[in-house]
Amino acid sequence: MPLSALPPRRPCLARAARAVAACAIAVLLSLPAPAPAQELVRPDLKTISPVFDGWLRNPDGSFTLFFGYFNRNSGETPIPIGPDNQVRPAPDDRGQPTNFLPLRQWHVFRVTVPPGWDDEVIWTLGVPGTGHREQTTGSLNTIYEIGNPGGPQAPTVGGVPAGPLTARVGRPLALAASASPADAERGELAVRWSKNRGPAAGRVTFSAPGALATTAAFSAPGTYELRLRVDEHVNMGGSSEEHHTDALVTVAVEP
């Protein structure tokens, strides 16, 4: 038979190509789906434990619950409001810090609940990069009732600006306040300025963080909340008492 009489091979080639394509599609469909992105765990980061510091009764019948934390990191640790820093029940943001100082910090924020309230307030906290979250639960269990840490025995703080301040990146902002001990004879005061809330990438540098008069320099624009804590230590002759007063200053920082 002459070659010209042979049937064309193109239909066979087309069928073979379709078979290969179908096989390739089947293989792709059988492959497992890509694993979700996992958080990169950094061994240099340590955890922060939220702590319920107790509750007190208010004169109007409401209750105030206090929360603090223990930060195992040696430096300040930013954690924005979100899954790693939230309060339940909603809203997630109850004024908790977004910048965490090292070591144990007491009565950092408070949640006020109405008269007749009988529920729980849960604070979830996790340092991004540790793969670890912790919770603390606040309730009106009588064993956690405390005296007011900012009551009559706490130092008096004044002169702190009431309204929001404005500043610019890299330009120090002057801050000043006054304080006097509740126990004029035995009370000793300790002062500390710190960043309480603000942009995670924004650093605040105080020229004299342990003085009532200082300056604050900001590394990035945004809205910041600075905390002035004044602790009063009273030597009772073999025992001691400690009380504190907080003042918060909001600063809008422009580029």
mmCIF file of C-alpha atoms in Angstrom:
data_model
loop_
_atom_site.group_PDB
_atom_site.id
_atom_site.type_symbol
_atom_site.label_atom_id
_atom_site.label_comp_id
_atom_site.label_asym_id
_atom_site.label_seq_id
_atom_site.Cartn_x
_atom_site.Cartn_y
_atom_site.Cartn_z
ATOM 1 C CA MET A 1 0.000 0.000 0.000
ATOM 2 C CA PRO A 2 1.453 3.392 -0.873
ATOM 3 C CA LEU A 3 2.214 5.779 1.991
ATOM 4 C CA SER A 4 -0.299 8.255 0.627
ATOM 5 C CA ALA A 5 -3.046 5.742 1.275
ATOM 6 C CA LEU A 6 -2.309 5.412 5.006
ATOM 7 C CA PRO A 7 -4.871 7.066 7.319
ATOM 8 C CA PRO A 8 -3.769 10.289 9.021
ATOM 9 C CA ARG A 9 -2.470 10.011 12.597
ATOM 10 C CA ARG A 10 -3.732 13.381 13.876
ATOM 11 C CA PRO A 11 -6.899 12.051 15.567
ATOM 12 C CA CYS A 12 -4.773 9.608 17.581
ATOM 13 C CA LEU A 13 -2.378 12.342 18.556
ATOM 14 C CA ALA A 14 -5.268 14.575 19.643
ATOM 15 C CA ARG A 15 -6.745 11.770 21.746
ATOM 16 C CA ALA A 16 -3.339 11.151 23.348
ATOM 17 C CA ALA A 17 -2.938 14.851 24.147
ATOM 18 C CA ARG A 18 -6.394 14.949 25.743
ATOM 19 C CA ALA A 19 -5.567 11.879 27.807
ATOM 20 C CA VAL A 20 -2.324 13.441 29.074
ATOM 21 C CA ALA A 21 -4.128 16.662 29.961
ATOM 22 C CA ALA A 22 -6.854 14.757 31.800
ATOM 23 C CA CYS A 23 -4.236 12.823 33.707
ATOM 24 C CA ALA A 24 -2.415 16.020 34.676
ATOM 25 C CA ILE A 25 -5.669 17.566 35.924
ATOM 26 C CA ALA A 26 -6.435 14.449 37.958
ATOM 27 C CA VAL A 27 -2.997 14.599 39.561
ATOM 28 C CA LEU A 28 -3.451 18.279 40.429
ATOM 29 C CA LEU A 29 -6.862 17.616 41.947
ATOM 30 C CA SER A 30 -5.449 14.798 44.040
ATOM 31 C CA LEU A 31 -2.708 16.965 45.535
ATOM 32 C CA PRO A 32 -3.375 18.170 49.114
ATOM 33 C CA ALA A 33 -4.423 21.796 49.558
ATOM 34 C CA PRO A 34 -1.640 24.183 50.629
ATOM 35 C CA ALA A 35 -1.306 24.347 54.404
ATOM 36 C CA PRO A 36 -2.414 27.631 55.984
ATOM 37 C CA ALA A 37 0.366 30.063 56.810
ATOM 38 C CA GLN A 38 1.714 29.426 60.265
ATOM 39 C CA GLU A 39 2.871 32.071 62.700
ATOM 40 C CA LEU A 40 6.635 32.330 62.854
ATOM 41 C CA VAL A 41 7.645 31.456 66.405
ATOM 42 C CA ARG A 42 10.499 33.556 67.761
ATOM 43 C CA PRO A 43 12.413 31.867 70.598
ATOM 44 C CA ASP A 44 13.719 35.249 71.808
ATOM 45 C CA LEU A 45 10.185 36.337 72.788
ATOM 46 C CA LYS A 46 8.609 35.338 76.083
ATOM 47 C CA THR A 47 4.994 35.232 77.195
ATOM 48 C CA ILE A 48 2.920 37.784 79.086
ATOM 49 C CA SER A 49 0.377 36.584 81.646
ATOM 50 C CA PRO A 50 -2.787 38.667 82.171
ATOM 51 C CA VAL A 51 -3.816 38.923 85.824
ATOM 52 C CA PHE A 52 -7.127 39.729 87.526
ATOM 53 C CA ASP A 53 -6.195 42.063 90.389
ATOM 54 C CA GLY A 54 -9.542 42.118 92.202
ATOM 55 C CA TRP A 55 -12.692 44.227 92.367
ATOM 56 C CA LEU A 56 -14.313 46.876 94.542
ATOM 57 C CA ARG A 57 -17.772 48.292 95.196
ATOM 58 C CA ASN A 58 -18.566 51.818 94.040
ATOM 59 C CA PRO A 59 -20.834 54.226 95.957
ATOM 60 C CA ASP A 60 -23.442 54.159 93.146
ATOM 61 C CA GLY A 61 -23.824 50.369 93.388
ATOM 62 C CA SER A 62 -21.652 49.559 90.375
ATOM 63 C CA PHE A 63 -18.444 47.526 90.555
ATOM 64 C CA THR A 64 -14.935 48.079 89.226
ATOM 65 C CA LEU A 65 -12.718 45.165 88.169
ATOM 66 C CA PHE A 66 -8.943 45.692 87.988
ATOM 67 C CA PHE A 67 -6.504 43.920 85.669
ATOM 68 C CA GLY A 68 -2.713 43.814 85.450
ATOM 69 C CA TYR A 69 -0.090 41.568 83.894
ATOM 70 C CA PHE A 70 3.328 39.958 84.229
ATOM 71 C CA ASN A 71 5.647 40.504 81.262
ATOM 72 C CA ARG A 72 8.565 38.051 81.100
ATOM 73 C CA ASN A 73 10.318 40.012 78.365
ATOM 74 C CA SER A 74 13.171 42.329 79.311
ATOM 75 C CA GLY A 75 11.880 45.203 77.180
ATOM 76 C CA GLU A 76 8.580 46.883 76.358
ATOM 77 C CA THR A 77 6.324 44.647 74.261
ATOM 78 C CA PRO A 78 3.664 45.992 71.853
ATOM 79 C CA ILE A 79 0.443 44.000 71.333
ATOM 80 C CA PRO A 80 -2.313 45.772 69.352
ATOM 81 C CA ILE A 81 -6.003 45.328 70.061
ATOM 82 C CA GLY A 82 -7.196 42.173 68.286
ATOM 83 C CA PRO A 83 -7.170 38.391 68.741
ATOM 84 C CA ASP A 84 -3.990 38.603 70.864
ATOM 85 C CA ASN A 85 -5.291 41.411 73.080
ATOM 86 C CA GLN A 86 -9.050 41.421 73.594
ATOM 87 C CA VAL A 87 -11.664 41.601 76.332
ATOM 88 C CA ARG A 88 -14.900 39.645 76.442
ATOM 89 C CA PRO A 89 -17.797 40.318 76.461
ATOM 90 C CA ALA A 90 -17.587 42.892 73.670
ATOM 91 C CA PRO A 91 -16.302 45.455 73.011
ATOM 92 C CA ASP A 92 -12.830 43.999 72.587
ATOM 93 C CA ASP A 93 -11.239 47.315 73.535
ATOM 94 C CA ARG A 94 -11.869 48.193 77.191
ATOM 95 C CA GLY A 95 -8.925 50.547 77.520
ATOM 96 C CA GLN A 96 -6.351 47.810 78.105
ATOM 97 C CA PRO A 97 -2.740 48.670 77.275
ATOM 98 C CA THR A 98 -1.205 47.995 73.881
ATOM 99 C CA ASN A 99 2.328 48.542 75.190
ATOM 100 C CA PHE A 100 3.489 46.244 77.988
ATOM 101 C CA LEU A 101 6.261 47.109 80.435
ATOM 102 C CA PRO A 102 8.573 44.416 81.809
ATOM 103 C CA LEU A 103 7.791 42.480 85.010
ATOM 104 C CA ARG A 104 4.646 42.651 87.178
ATOM 105 C CA GLN A 105 2.360 45.627 86.631
ATOM 106 C CA TRP A 106 -0.648 46.100 88.931
ATOM 107 C CA HIS A 107 -4.055 47.704 88.256
ATOM 108 C CA VAL A 108 -3.171 48.732 84.704
ATOM 109 C CA PHE A 109 -6.769 49.119 83.535
ATOM 110 C CA ARG A 110 -10.235 48.739 84.950
ATOM 111 C CA VAL A 111 -13.660 47.634 83.772
ATOM 112 C CA THR A 112 -16.760 49.072 85.461
ATOM 113 C CA VAL A 113 -19.931 46.972 85.480
ATOM 114 C CA PRO A 114 -23.453 48.040 86.496
ATOM 115 C CA PRO A 115 -25.338 47.225 89.723
ATOM 116 C CA GLY A 116 -26.721 43.696 89.764
ATOM 117 C CA TRP A 117 -24.104 42.443 87.324
ATOM 118 C CA ASP A 118 -23.288 38.738 87.726
ATOM 119 C CA ASP A 119 -21.059 37.615 84.883
ATOM 120 C CA GLU A 120 -17.381 37.341 83.934
ATOM 121 C CA VAL A 121 -14.891 39.604 82.190
ATOM 122 C CA ILE A 122 -12.236 37.633 80.279
ATOM 123 C CA TRP A 123 -8.990 39.189 79.074
ATOM 124 C CA THR A 124 -7.060 37.219 76.426
ATOM 125 C CA LEU A 125 -3.414 38.082 75.886
ATOM 126 C CA GLY A 126 -0.754 36.611 73.625
ATOM 127 C CA VAL A 127 2.612 37.867 72.410
ATOM 128 C CA PRO A 128 2.742 37.549 68.603
ATOM 129 C CA GLY A 129 5.597 35.240 67.710
ATOM 130 C CA THR A 130 5.313 33.022 70.799
ATOM 131 C CA GLY A 131 2.426 30.856 69.564
ATOM 132 C CA HIS A 132 0.922 31.161 73.049
ATOM 133 C CA ARG A 133 -2.142 32.883 74.512
ATOM 134 C CA GLU A 134 -3.358 33.141 78.089
ATOM 135 C CA GLN A 135 -6.605 34.269 79.702
ATOM 136 C CA THR A 136 -7.612 35.671 83.053
ATOM 137 C CA THR A 137 -11.185 35.849 84.315
ATOM 138 C CA GLY A 138 -12.591 38.627 86.468
ATOM 139 C CA SER A 139 -15.718 38.079 88.530
ATOM 140 C CA LEU A 140 -17.335 39.312 91.735
ATOM 141 C CA ASN A 141 -16.178 36.354 93.791
ATOM 142 C CA THR A 142 -15.928 37.701 97.339
ATOM 143 C CA ILE A 143 -12.386 36.367 97.817
ATOM 144 C CA TYR A 144 -11.158 38.908 95.249
ATOM 145 C CA GLU A 145 -12.727 42.016 96.811
ATOM 146 C CA ILE A 146 -10.102 44.694 97.518
ATOM 147 C CA GLY A 147 -9.785 48.216 98.845
ATOM 148 C CA ASN A 148 -9.530 51.083 96.398
ATOM 149 C CA PRO A 149 -5.856 51.370 95.330
ATOM 150 C CA GLY A 150 -6.532 54.967 94.310
ATOM 151 C CA GLY A 151 -8.613 55.897 97.381
ATOM 152 C CA PRO A 152 -7.976 58.422 100.183
ATOM 153 C CA GLN A 153 -4.613 56.838 101.026
ATOM 154 C CA ALA A 154 -3.285 57.316 97.491
ATOM 155 C CA PRO A 155 -1.099 60.290 96.524
ATOM 156 C CA THR A 156 -2.635 63.392 94.976
ATOM 157 C CA VAL A 157 -1.600 64.147 91.391
ATOM 158 C CA GLY A 158 -2.321 67.425 89.629
ATOM 159 C CA GLY A 159 -1.184 69.642 86.801
ATOM 160 C CA VAL A 160 -1.573 66.952 84.139
ATOM 161 C CA PRO A 161 -3.016 68.354 80.875
ATOM 162 C CA ALA A 162 -6.697 67.465 80.586
ATOM 163 C CA GLY A 163 -7.056 67.791 76.835
ATOM 164 C CA PRO A 164 -5.198 66.014 74.000
ATOM 165 C CA LEU A 165 -1.745 67.404 73.245
ATOM 166 C CA THR A 166 -0.067 67.669 69.842
ATOM 167 C CA ALA A 167 3.526 66.880 68.963
ATOM 168 C CA ARG A 168 5.773 66.082 66.015
ATOM 169 C CA VAL A 169 8.048 63.133 65.363
ATOM 170 C CA GLY A 170 11.518 63.748 66.741
ATOM 171 C CA ARG A 171 10.588 66.957 68.570
ATOM 172 C CA PRO A 172 10.509 66.489 72.356
ATOM 173 C CA LEU A 173 7.246 67.400 74.060
ATOM 174 C CA ALA A 174 7.466 68.961 77.520
ATOM 175 C CA LEU A 175 5.382 67.257 80.219
ATOM 176 C CA ALA A 176 4.915 68.291 83.831
ATOM 177 C CA ALA A 177 2.751 67.385 86.809
ATOM 178 C CA SER A 178 2.640 67.829 90.566
ATOM 179 C CA ALA A 179 2.189 65.218 93.302
ATOM 180 C CA SER A 180 1.920 65.101 97.063
ATOM 181 C CA PRO A 181 1.735 62.101 99.417
ATOM 182 C CA ALA A 182 -1.417 61.232 101.329
ATOM 183 C CA ASP A 183 0.748 60.595 104.396
ATOM 184 C CA ALA A 184 2.768 63.792 104.625
ATOM 185 C CA GLU A 185 5.058 62.413 107.356
ATOM 186 C CA ARG A 186 5.910 58.908 106.184
ATOM 187 C CA GLY A 187 4.854 58.755 102.556
ATOM 188 C CA GLU A 188 7.589 58.388 99.929
ATOM 189 C CA LEU A 189 6.716 58.935 96.274
ATOM 190 C CA ALA A 190 8.036 57.147 93.187
ATOM 191 C CA VAL A 191 7.202 58.505 89.714
ATOM 192 C CA ARG A 192 7.175 56.728 86.336
ATOM 193 C CA TRP A 193 6.191 57.951 82.874
ATOM 194 C CA SER A 194 5.536 55.277 80.225
ATOM 195 C CA LYS A 195 3.821 54.601 76.927
ATOM 196 C CA ASN A 196 0.488 52.913 77.627
ATOM 197 C CA ARG A 197 -1.051 52.794 74.150
ATOM 198 C CA GLY A 198 -0.055 53.803 70.666
ATOM 199 C CA PRO A 199 1.348 52.564 67.328
ATOM 200 C CA ALA A 200 3.240 49.290 67.699
ATOM 201 C CA ALA A 201 6.223 50.698 65.807
ATOM 202 C CA GLY A 202 6.192 53.974 67.736
ATOM 203 C CA ARG A 203 8.758 54.333 70.502
ATOM 204 C CA VAL A 204 8.485 56.970 73.202
ATOM 205 C CA THR A 205 11.690 58.175 74.830
ATOM 206 C CA PHE A 206 11.421 60.124 78.088
ATOM 207 C CA SER A 207 14.298 62.369 79.123
ATOM 208 C CA ALA A 208 13.524 61.736 82.820
ATOM 209 C CA PRO A 209 10.937 58.939 83.167
ATOM 210 C CA GLY A 210 11.259 59.014 86.968
ATOM 211 C CA ALA A 211 10.578 62.740 87.386
ATOM 212 C CA LEU A 212 7.372 64.754 87.400
ATOM 213 C CA ALA A 213 8.831 67.132 84.785
ATOM 214 C CA THR A 214 10.164 65.428 81.653
ATOM 215 C CA THR A 215 10.058 65.474 77.857
ATOM 216 C CA ALA A 216 8.721 62.784 75.525
ATOM 217 C CA ALA A 217 10.083 62.145 72.016
ATOM 218 C CA PHE A 218 8.080 60.050 69.534
ATOM 219 C CA SER A 219 9.587 57.937 66.741
ATOM 220 C CA ALA A 220 6.446 57.565 64.595
ATOM 221 C CA PRO A 221 3.198 59.455 63.977
ATOM 222 C CA GLY A 222 -0.097 58.361 65.503
ATOM 223 C CA THR A 223 -2.199 58.715 68.617
ATOM 224 C CA TYR A 224 -0.469 57.849 71.874
ATOM 225 C CA GLU A 225 -1.633 57.465 75.453
ATOM 226 C CA LEU A 226 1.014 58.149 78.080
ATOM 227 C CA ARG A 227 0.685 57.014 81.674
ATOM 228 C CA LEU A 228 2.007 58.835 84.699
ATOM 229 C CA ARG A 229 1.996 56.549 87.722
ATOM 230 C CA VAL A 230 2.798 57.937 91.160
ATOM 231 C CA ASP A 231 3.331 55.280 93.846
ATOM 232 C CA GLU A 232 3.314 56.089 97.543
ATOM 233 C CA HIS A 233 5.201 53.828 99.909
ATOM 234 C CA VAL A 234 4.469 54.231 103.625
ATOM 235 C CA ASN A 235 6.783 52.667 106.184
ATOM 236 C CA MET A 236 4.607 51.403 109.042
ATOM 237 C CA GLY A 237 7.542 50.343 111.276
ATOM 238 C CA GLY A 238 8.034 46.720 110.363
ATOM 239 C CA SER A 239 5.365 46.672 107.652
ATOM 240 C CA SER A 240 4.516 48.857 104.703
ATOM 241 C CA GLU A 241 1.634 50.006 102.554
ATOM 242 C CA GLU A 242 1.635 50.984 98.913
ATOM 243 C CA HIS A 243 -0.950 52.999 97.008
ATOM 244 C CA HIS A 244 -0.832 54.665 93.632
ATOM 245 C CA THR A 245 -2.505 57.241 91.423
ATOM 246 C CA ASP A 246 -2.534 57.161 87.619
ATOM 247 C CA ALA A 247 -2.930 59.995 85.149
ATOM 248 C CA LEU A 248 -3.297 59.457 81.386
ATOM 249 C CA VAL A 249 -2.243 61.938 78.709
ATOM 250 C CA THR A 250 -3.316 61.627 75.062
ATOM 251 C CA VAL A 251 -0.895 62.937 72.438
ATOM 252 C CA ALA A 252 -1.575 63.252 68.690
ATOM 253 C CA VAL A 253 1.782 63.001 66.951
ATOM 254 C CA GLU A 254 2.188 64.345 63.430
ATOM 255 C CA PRO A 255 5.027 63.436 61.007
#
